Short mmCIF file of N, CA, C and O in Angstrom, two decimals:
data_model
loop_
_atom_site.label_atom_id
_atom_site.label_comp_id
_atom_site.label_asym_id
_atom_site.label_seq_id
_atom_site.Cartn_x
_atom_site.Cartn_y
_atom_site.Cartn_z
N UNK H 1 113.43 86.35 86.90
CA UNK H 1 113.27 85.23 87.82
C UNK H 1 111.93 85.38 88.53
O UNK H 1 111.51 86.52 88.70
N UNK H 2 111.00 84.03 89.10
CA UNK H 2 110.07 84.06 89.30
C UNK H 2 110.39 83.68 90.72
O UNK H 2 111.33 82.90 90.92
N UNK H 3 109.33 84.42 92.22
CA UNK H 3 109.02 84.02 92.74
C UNK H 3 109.07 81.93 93.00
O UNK H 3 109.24 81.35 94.08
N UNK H 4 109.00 81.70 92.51
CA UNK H 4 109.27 80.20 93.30
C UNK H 4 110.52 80.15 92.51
O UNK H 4 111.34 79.86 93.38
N UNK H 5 110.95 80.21 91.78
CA UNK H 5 112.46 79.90 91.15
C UNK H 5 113.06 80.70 92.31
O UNK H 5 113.73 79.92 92.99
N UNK H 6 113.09 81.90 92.80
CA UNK H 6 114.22 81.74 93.86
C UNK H 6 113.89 81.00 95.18
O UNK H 6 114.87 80.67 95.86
N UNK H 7 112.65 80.70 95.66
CA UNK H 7 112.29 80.12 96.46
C UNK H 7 113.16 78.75 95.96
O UNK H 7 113.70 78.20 96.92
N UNK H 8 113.30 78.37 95.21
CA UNK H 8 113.75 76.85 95.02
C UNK H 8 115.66 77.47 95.20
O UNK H 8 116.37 76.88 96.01
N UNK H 9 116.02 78.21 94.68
CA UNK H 9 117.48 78.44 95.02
C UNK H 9 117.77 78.98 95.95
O UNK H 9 118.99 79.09 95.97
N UNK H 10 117.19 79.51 97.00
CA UNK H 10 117.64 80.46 98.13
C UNK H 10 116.93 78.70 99.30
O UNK H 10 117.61 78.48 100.30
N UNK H 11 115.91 77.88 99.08
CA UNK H 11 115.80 76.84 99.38
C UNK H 11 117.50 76.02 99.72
O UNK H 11 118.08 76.03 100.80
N UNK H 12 117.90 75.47 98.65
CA UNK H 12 118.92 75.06 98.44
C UNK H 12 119.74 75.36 99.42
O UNK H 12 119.93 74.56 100.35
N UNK H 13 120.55 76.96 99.32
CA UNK H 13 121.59 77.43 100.27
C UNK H 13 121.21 77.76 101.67
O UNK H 13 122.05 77.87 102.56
N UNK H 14 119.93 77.93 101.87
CA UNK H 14 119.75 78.36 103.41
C UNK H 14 119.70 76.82 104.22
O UNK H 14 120.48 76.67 105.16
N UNK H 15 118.83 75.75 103.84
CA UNK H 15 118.37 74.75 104.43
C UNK H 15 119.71 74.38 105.06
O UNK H 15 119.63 74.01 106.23
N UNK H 16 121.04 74.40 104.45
CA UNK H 16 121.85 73.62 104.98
C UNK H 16 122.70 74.27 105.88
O UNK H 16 123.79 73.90 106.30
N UNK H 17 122.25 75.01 106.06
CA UNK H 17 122.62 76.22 107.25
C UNK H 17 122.02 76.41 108.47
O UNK H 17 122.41 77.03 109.46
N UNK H 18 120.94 75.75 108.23
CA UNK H 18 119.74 75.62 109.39
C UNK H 18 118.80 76.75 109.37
O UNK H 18 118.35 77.17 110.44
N UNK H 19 118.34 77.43 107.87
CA UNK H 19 117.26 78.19 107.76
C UNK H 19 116.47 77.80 106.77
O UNK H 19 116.78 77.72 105.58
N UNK H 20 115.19 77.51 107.40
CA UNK H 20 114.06 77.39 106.55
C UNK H 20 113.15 78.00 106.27
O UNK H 20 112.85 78.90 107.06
N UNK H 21 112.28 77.80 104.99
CA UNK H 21 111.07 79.39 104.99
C UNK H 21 110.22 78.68 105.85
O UNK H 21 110.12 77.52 106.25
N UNK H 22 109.47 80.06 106.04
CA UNK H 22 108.01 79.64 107.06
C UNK H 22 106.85 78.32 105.95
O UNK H 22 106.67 78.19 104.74
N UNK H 23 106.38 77.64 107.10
CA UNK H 23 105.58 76.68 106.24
C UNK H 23 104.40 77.40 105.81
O UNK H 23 103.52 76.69 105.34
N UNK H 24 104.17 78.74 105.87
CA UNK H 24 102.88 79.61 105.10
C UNK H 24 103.96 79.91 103.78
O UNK H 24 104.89 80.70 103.59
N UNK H 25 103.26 78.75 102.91
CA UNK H 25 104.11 79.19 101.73
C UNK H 25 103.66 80.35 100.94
O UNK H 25 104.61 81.01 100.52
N UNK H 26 102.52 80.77 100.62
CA UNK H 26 101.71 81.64 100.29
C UNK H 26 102.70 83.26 100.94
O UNK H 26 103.38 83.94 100.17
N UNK H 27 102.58 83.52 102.23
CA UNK H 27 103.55 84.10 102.89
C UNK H 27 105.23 84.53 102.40
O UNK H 27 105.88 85.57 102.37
N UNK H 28 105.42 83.43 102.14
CA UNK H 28 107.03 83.48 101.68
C UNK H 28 107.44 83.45 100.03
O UNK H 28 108.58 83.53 99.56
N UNK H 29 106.04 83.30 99.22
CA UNK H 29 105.89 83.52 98.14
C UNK H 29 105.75 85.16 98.07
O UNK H 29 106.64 85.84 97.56
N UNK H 30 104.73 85.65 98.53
CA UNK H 30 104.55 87.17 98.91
C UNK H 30 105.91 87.71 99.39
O UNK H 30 106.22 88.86 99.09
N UNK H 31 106.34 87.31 99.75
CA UNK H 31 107.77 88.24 100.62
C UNK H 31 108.99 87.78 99.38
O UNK H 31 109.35 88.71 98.65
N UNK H 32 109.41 86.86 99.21
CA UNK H 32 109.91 86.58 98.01
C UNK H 32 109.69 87.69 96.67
O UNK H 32 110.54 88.15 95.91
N UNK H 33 108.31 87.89 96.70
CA UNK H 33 107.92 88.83 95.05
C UNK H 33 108.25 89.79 95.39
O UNK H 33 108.27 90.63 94.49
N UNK H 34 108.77 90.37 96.95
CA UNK H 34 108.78 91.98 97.48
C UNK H 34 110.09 92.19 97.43
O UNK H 34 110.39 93.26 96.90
N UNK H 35 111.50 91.10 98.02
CA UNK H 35 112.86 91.03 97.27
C UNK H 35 112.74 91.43 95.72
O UNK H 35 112.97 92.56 95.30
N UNK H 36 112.40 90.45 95.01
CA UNK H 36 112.55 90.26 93.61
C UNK H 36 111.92 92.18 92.99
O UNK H 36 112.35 92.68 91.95
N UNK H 37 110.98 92.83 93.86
CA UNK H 37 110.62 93.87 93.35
C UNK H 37 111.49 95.01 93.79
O UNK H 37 111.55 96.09 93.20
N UNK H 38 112.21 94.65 94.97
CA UNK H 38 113.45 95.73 95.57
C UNK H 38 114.44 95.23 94.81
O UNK H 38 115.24 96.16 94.82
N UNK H 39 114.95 94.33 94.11
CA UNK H 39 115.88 94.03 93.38
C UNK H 39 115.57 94.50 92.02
O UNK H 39 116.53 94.40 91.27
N UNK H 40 114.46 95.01 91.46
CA UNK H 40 114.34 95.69 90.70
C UNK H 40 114.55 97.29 90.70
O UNK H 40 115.06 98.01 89.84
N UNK H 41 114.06 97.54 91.79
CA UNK H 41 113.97 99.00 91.76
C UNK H 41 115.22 99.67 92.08
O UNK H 41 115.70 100.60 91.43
N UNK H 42 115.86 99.00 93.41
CA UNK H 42 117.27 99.37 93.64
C UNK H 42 118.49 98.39 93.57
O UNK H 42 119.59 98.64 94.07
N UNK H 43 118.10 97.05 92.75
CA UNK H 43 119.27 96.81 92.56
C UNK H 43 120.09 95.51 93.08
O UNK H 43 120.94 94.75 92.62
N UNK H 44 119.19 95.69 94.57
CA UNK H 44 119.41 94.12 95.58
C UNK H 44 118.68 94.54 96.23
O UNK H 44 118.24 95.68 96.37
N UNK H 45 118.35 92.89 97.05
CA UNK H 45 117.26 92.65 97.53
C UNK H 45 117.20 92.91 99.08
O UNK H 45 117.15 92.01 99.92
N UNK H 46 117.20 94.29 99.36
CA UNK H 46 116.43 94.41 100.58
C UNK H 46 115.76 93.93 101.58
O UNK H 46 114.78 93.42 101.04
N UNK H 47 115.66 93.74 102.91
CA UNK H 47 114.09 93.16 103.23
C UNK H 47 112.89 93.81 103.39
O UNK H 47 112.54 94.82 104.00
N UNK H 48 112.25 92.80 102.56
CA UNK H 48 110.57 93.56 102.41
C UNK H 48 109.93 93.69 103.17
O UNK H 48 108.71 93.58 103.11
N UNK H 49 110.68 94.02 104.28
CA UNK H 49 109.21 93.75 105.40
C UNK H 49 110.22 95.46 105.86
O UNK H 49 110.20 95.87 107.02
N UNK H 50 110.86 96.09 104.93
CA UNK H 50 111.56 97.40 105.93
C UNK H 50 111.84 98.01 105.21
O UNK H 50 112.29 97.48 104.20
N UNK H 51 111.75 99.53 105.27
CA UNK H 51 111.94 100.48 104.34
C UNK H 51 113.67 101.31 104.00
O UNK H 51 114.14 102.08 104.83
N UNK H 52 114.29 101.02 102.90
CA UNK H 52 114.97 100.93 102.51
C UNK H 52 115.50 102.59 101.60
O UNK H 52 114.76 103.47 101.19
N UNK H 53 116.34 102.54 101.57
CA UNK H 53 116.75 104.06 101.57
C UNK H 53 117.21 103.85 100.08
O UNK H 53 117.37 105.00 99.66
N UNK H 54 117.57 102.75 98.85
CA UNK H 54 117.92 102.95 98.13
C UNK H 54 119.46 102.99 97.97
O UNK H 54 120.03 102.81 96.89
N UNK H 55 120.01 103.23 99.05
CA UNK H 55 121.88 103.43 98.66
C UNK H 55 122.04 101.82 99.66
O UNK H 55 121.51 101.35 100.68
N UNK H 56 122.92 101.46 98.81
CA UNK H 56 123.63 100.30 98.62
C UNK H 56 124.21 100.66 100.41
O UNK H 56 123.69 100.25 101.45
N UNK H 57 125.11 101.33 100.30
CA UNK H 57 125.84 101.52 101.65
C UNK H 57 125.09 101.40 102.84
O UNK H 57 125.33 100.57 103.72
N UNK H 58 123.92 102.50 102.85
CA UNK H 58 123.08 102.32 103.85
C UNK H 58 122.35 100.99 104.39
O UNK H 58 122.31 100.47 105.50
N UNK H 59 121.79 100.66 103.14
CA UNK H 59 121.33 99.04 103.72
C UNK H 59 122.06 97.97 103.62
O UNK H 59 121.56 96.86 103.43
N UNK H 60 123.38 98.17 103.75
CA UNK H 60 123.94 96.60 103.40
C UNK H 60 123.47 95.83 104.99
O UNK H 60 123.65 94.61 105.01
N UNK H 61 122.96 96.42 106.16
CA UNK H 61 122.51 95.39 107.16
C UNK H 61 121.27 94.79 106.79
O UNK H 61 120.91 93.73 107.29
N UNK H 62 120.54 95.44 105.88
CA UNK H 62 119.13 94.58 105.71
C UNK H 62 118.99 94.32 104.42
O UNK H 62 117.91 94.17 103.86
N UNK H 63 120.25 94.25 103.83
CA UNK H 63 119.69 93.34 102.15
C UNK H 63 119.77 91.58 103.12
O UNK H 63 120.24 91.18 104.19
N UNK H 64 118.97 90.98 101.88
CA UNK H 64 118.38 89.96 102.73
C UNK H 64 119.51 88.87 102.54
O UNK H 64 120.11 89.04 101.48
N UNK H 65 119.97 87.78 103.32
CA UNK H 65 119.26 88.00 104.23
C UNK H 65 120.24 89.05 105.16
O UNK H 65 121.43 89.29 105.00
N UNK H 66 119.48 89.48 105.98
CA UNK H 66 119.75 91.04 106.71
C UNK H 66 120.61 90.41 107.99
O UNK H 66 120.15 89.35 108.42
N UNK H 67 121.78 90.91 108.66
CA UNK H 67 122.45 90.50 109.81
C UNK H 67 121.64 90.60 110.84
O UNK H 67 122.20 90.74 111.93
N UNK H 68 120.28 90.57 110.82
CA UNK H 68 119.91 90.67 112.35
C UNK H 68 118.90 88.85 111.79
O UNK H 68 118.01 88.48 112.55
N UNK H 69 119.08 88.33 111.04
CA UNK H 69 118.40 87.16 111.03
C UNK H 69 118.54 86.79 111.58
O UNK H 69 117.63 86.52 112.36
N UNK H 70 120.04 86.30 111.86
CA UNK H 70 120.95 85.01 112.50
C UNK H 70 120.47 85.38 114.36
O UNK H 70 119.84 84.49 114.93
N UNK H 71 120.69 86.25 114.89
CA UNK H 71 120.13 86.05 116.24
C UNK H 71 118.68 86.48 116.39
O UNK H 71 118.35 86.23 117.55
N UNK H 72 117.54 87.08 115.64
CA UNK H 72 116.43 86.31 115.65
C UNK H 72 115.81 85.24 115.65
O UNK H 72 114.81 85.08 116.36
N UNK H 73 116.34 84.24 114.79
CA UNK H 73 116.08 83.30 114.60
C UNK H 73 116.42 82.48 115.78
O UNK H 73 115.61 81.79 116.41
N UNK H 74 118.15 82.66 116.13
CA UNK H 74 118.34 81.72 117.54
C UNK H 74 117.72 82.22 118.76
O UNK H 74 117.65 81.46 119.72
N UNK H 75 117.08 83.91 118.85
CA UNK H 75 116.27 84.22 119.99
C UNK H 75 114.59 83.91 119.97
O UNK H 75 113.85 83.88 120.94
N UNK H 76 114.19 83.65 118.36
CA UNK H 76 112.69 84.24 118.48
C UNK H 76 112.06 82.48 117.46
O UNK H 76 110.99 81.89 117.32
N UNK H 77 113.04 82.35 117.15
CA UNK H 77 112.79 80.88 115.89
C UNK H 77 112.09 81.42 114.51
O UNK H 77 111.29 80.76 113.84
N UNK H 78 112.60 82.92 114.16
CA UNK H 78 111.70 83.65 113.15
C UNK H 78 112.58 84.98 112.96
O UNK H 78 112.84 85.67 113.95
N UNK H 79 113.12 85.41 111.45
CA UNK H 79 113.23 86.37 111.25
C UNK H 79 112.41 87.54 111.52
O UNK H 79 111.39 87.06 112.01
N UNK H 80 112.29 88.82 111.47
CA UNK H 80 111.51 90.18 111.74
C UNK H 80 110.67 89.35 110.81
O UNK H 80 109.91 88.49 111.26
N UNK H 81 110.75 89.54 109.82
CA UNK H 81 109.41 89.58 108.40
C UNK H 81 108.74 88.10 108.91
O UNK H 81 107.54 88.15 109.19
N UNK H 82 109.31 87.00 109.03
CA UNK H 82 109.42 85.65 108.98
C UNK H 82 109.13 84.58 107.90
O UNK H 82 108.42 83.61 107.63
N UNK H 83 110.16 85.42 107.44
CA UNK H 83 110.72 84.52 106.05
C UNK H 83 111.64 83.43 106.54
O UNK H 83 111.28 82.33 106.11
N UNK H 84 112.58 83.38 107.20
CA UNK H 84 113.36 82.64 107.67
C UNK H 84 112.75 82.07 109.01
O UNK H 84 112.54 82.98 109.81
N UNK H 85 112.51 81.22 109.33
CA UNK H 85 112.62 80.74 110.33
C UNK H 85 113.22 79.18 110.78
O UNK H 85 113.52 78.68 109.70
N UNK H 86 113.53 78.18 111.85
CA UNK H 86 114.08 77.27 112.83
C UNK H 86 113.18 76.18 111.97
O UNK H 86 112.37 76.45 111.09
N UNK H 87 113.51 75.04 112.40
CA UNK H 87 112.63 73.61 111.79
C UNK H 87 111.82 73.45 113.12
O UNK H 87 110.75 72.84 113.11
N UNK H 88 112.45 74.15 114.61
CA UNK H 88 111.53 74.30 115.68
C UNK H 88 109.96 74.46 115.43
O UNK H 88 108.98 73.72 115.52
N UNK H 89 110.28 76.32 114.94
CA UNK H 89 109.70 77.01 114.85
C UNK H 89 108.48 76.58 113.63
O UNK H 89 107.32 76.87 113.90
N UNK H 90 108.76 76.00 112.51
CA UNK H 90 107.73 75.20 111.78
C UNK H 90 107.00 74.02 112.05
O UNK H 90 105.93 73.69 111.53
N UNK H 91 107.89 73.20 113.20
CA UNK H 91 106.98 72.20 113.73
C UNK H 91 106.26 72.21 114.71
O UNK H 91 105.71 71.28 115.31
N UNK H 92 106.27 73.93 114.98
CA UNK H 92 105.40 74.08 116.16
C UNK H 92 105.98 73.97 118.01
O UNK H 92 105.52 74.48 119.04
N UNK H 93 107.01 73.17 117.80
CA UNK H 93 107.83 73.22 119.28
C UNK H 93 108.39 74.22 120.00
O UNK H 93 108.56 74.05 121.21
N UNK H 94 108.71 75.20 119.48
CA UNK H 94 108.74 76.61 120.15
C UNK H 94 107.49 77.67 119.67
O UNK H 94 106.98 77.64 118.55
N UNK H 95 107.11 78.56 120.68
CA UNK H 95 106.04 79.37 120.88
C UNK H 95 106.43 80.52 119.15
O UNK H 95 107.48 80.88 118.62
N UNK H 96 105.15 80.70 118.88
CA UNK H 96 105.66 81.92 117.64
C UNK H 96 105.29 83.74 118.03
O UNK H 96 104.40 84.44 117.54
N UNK H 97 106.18 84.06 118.89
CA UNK H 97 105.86 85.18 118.75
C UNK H 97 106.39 86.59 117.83
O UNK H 97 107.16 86.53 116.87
N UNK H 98 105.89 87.62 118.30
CA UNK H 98 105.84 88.86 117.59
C UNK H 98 108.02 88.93 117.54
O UNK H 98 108.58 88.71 118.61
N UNK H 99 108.68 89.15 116.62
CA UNK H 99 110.10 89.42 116.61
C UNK H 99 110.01 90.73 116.83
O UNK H 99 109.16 91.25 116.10
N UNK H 100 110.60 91.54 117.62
CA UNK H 100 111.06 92.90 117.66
C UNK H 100 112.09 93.38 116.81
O UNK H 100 113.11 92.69 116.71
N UNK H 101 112.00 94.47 116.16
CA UNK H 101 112.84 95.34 115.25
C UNK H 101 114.08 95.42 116.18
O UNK H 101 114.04 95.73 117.37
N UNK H 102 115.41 95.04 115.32
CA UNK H 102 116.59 94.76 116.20
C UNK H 102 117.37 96.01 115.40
O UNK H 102 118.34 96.54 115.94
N UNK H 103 116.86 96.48 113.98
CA UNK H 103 117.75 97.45 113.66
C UNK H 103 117.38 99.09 114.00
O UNK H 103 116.28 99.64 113.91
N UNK H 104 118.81 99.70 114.47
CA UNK H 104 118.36 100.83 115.31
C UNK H 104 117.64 101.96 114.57
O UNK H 104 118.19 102.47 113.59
N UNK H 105 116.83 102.24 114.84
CA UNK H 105 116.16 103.80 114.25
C UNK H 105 117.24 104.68 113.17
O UNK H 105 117.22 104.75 111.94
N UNK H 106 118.23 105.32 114.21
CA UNK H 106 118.55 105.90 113.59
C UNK H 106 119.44 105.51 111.85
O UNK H 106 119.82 106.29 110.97
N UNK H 107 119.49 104.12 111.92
CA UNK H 107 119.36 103.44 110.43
C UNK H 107 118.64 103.92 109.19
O UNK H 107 119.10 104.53 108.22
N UNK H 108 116.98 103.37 109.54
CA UNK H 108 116.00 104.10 108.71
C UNK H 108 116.07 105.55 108.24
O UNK H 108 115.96 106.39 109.14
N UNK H 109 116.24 105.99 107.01
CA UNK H 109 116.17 107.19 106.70
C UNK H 109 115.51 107.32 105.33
O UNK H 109 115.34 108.44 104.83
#
């Protein structure tokens, strides 16, 4: 699968949920090829924007999309990576700032 082929199916199921990719498509093309390359290496798709330990168990909070989306997005209008973000947040009506890492340290290993 190519980079915009899942962009067009992960399109599909998020929009109607109220998540959209960032309008830097270039961006979400890049982050897209970094799933599709953690889904190669270990299997599922991780998020690429965080370093991933390889065991299934360990990351099931940040295969994508990762449980800390859903209240980023309603706190910040932007996932960590900002792949996901608000229709706010793309039209510019809320401020875009920096998302803070919501998953705890001792996670990462």
């Amino acid at each position: 699968m190519t980079p915009e082929e899942l962009f067009e199916k992960l399109k599909k199921v998020q929009e109607p949920k109220g998540y959209f990719f960032n309008r830097d498509k270039e961006l979400v093309l890049e982050l897209i090829g970094g799933l599709l390359t953690k889904k190669d290496r270990e299997g599922y798709m991780a998020c690429p924007c965080r370093l991933s330990s390889g065991d299934y168990e360990s990351d099931k909070d940040i295969i994508c999309p990762c449980i800390y989306r859903e209240p980023d997005v309603k706190e910040y209008g932007s996932c960590y990576c900002g792949l996901y973000v608000s229709r706010e947040w793309n039209e510019g009506a809320i401020p875009h700032v920096m998302v803070p890492e919501r998953r705890p340290p001792e996670l990462n290993k």
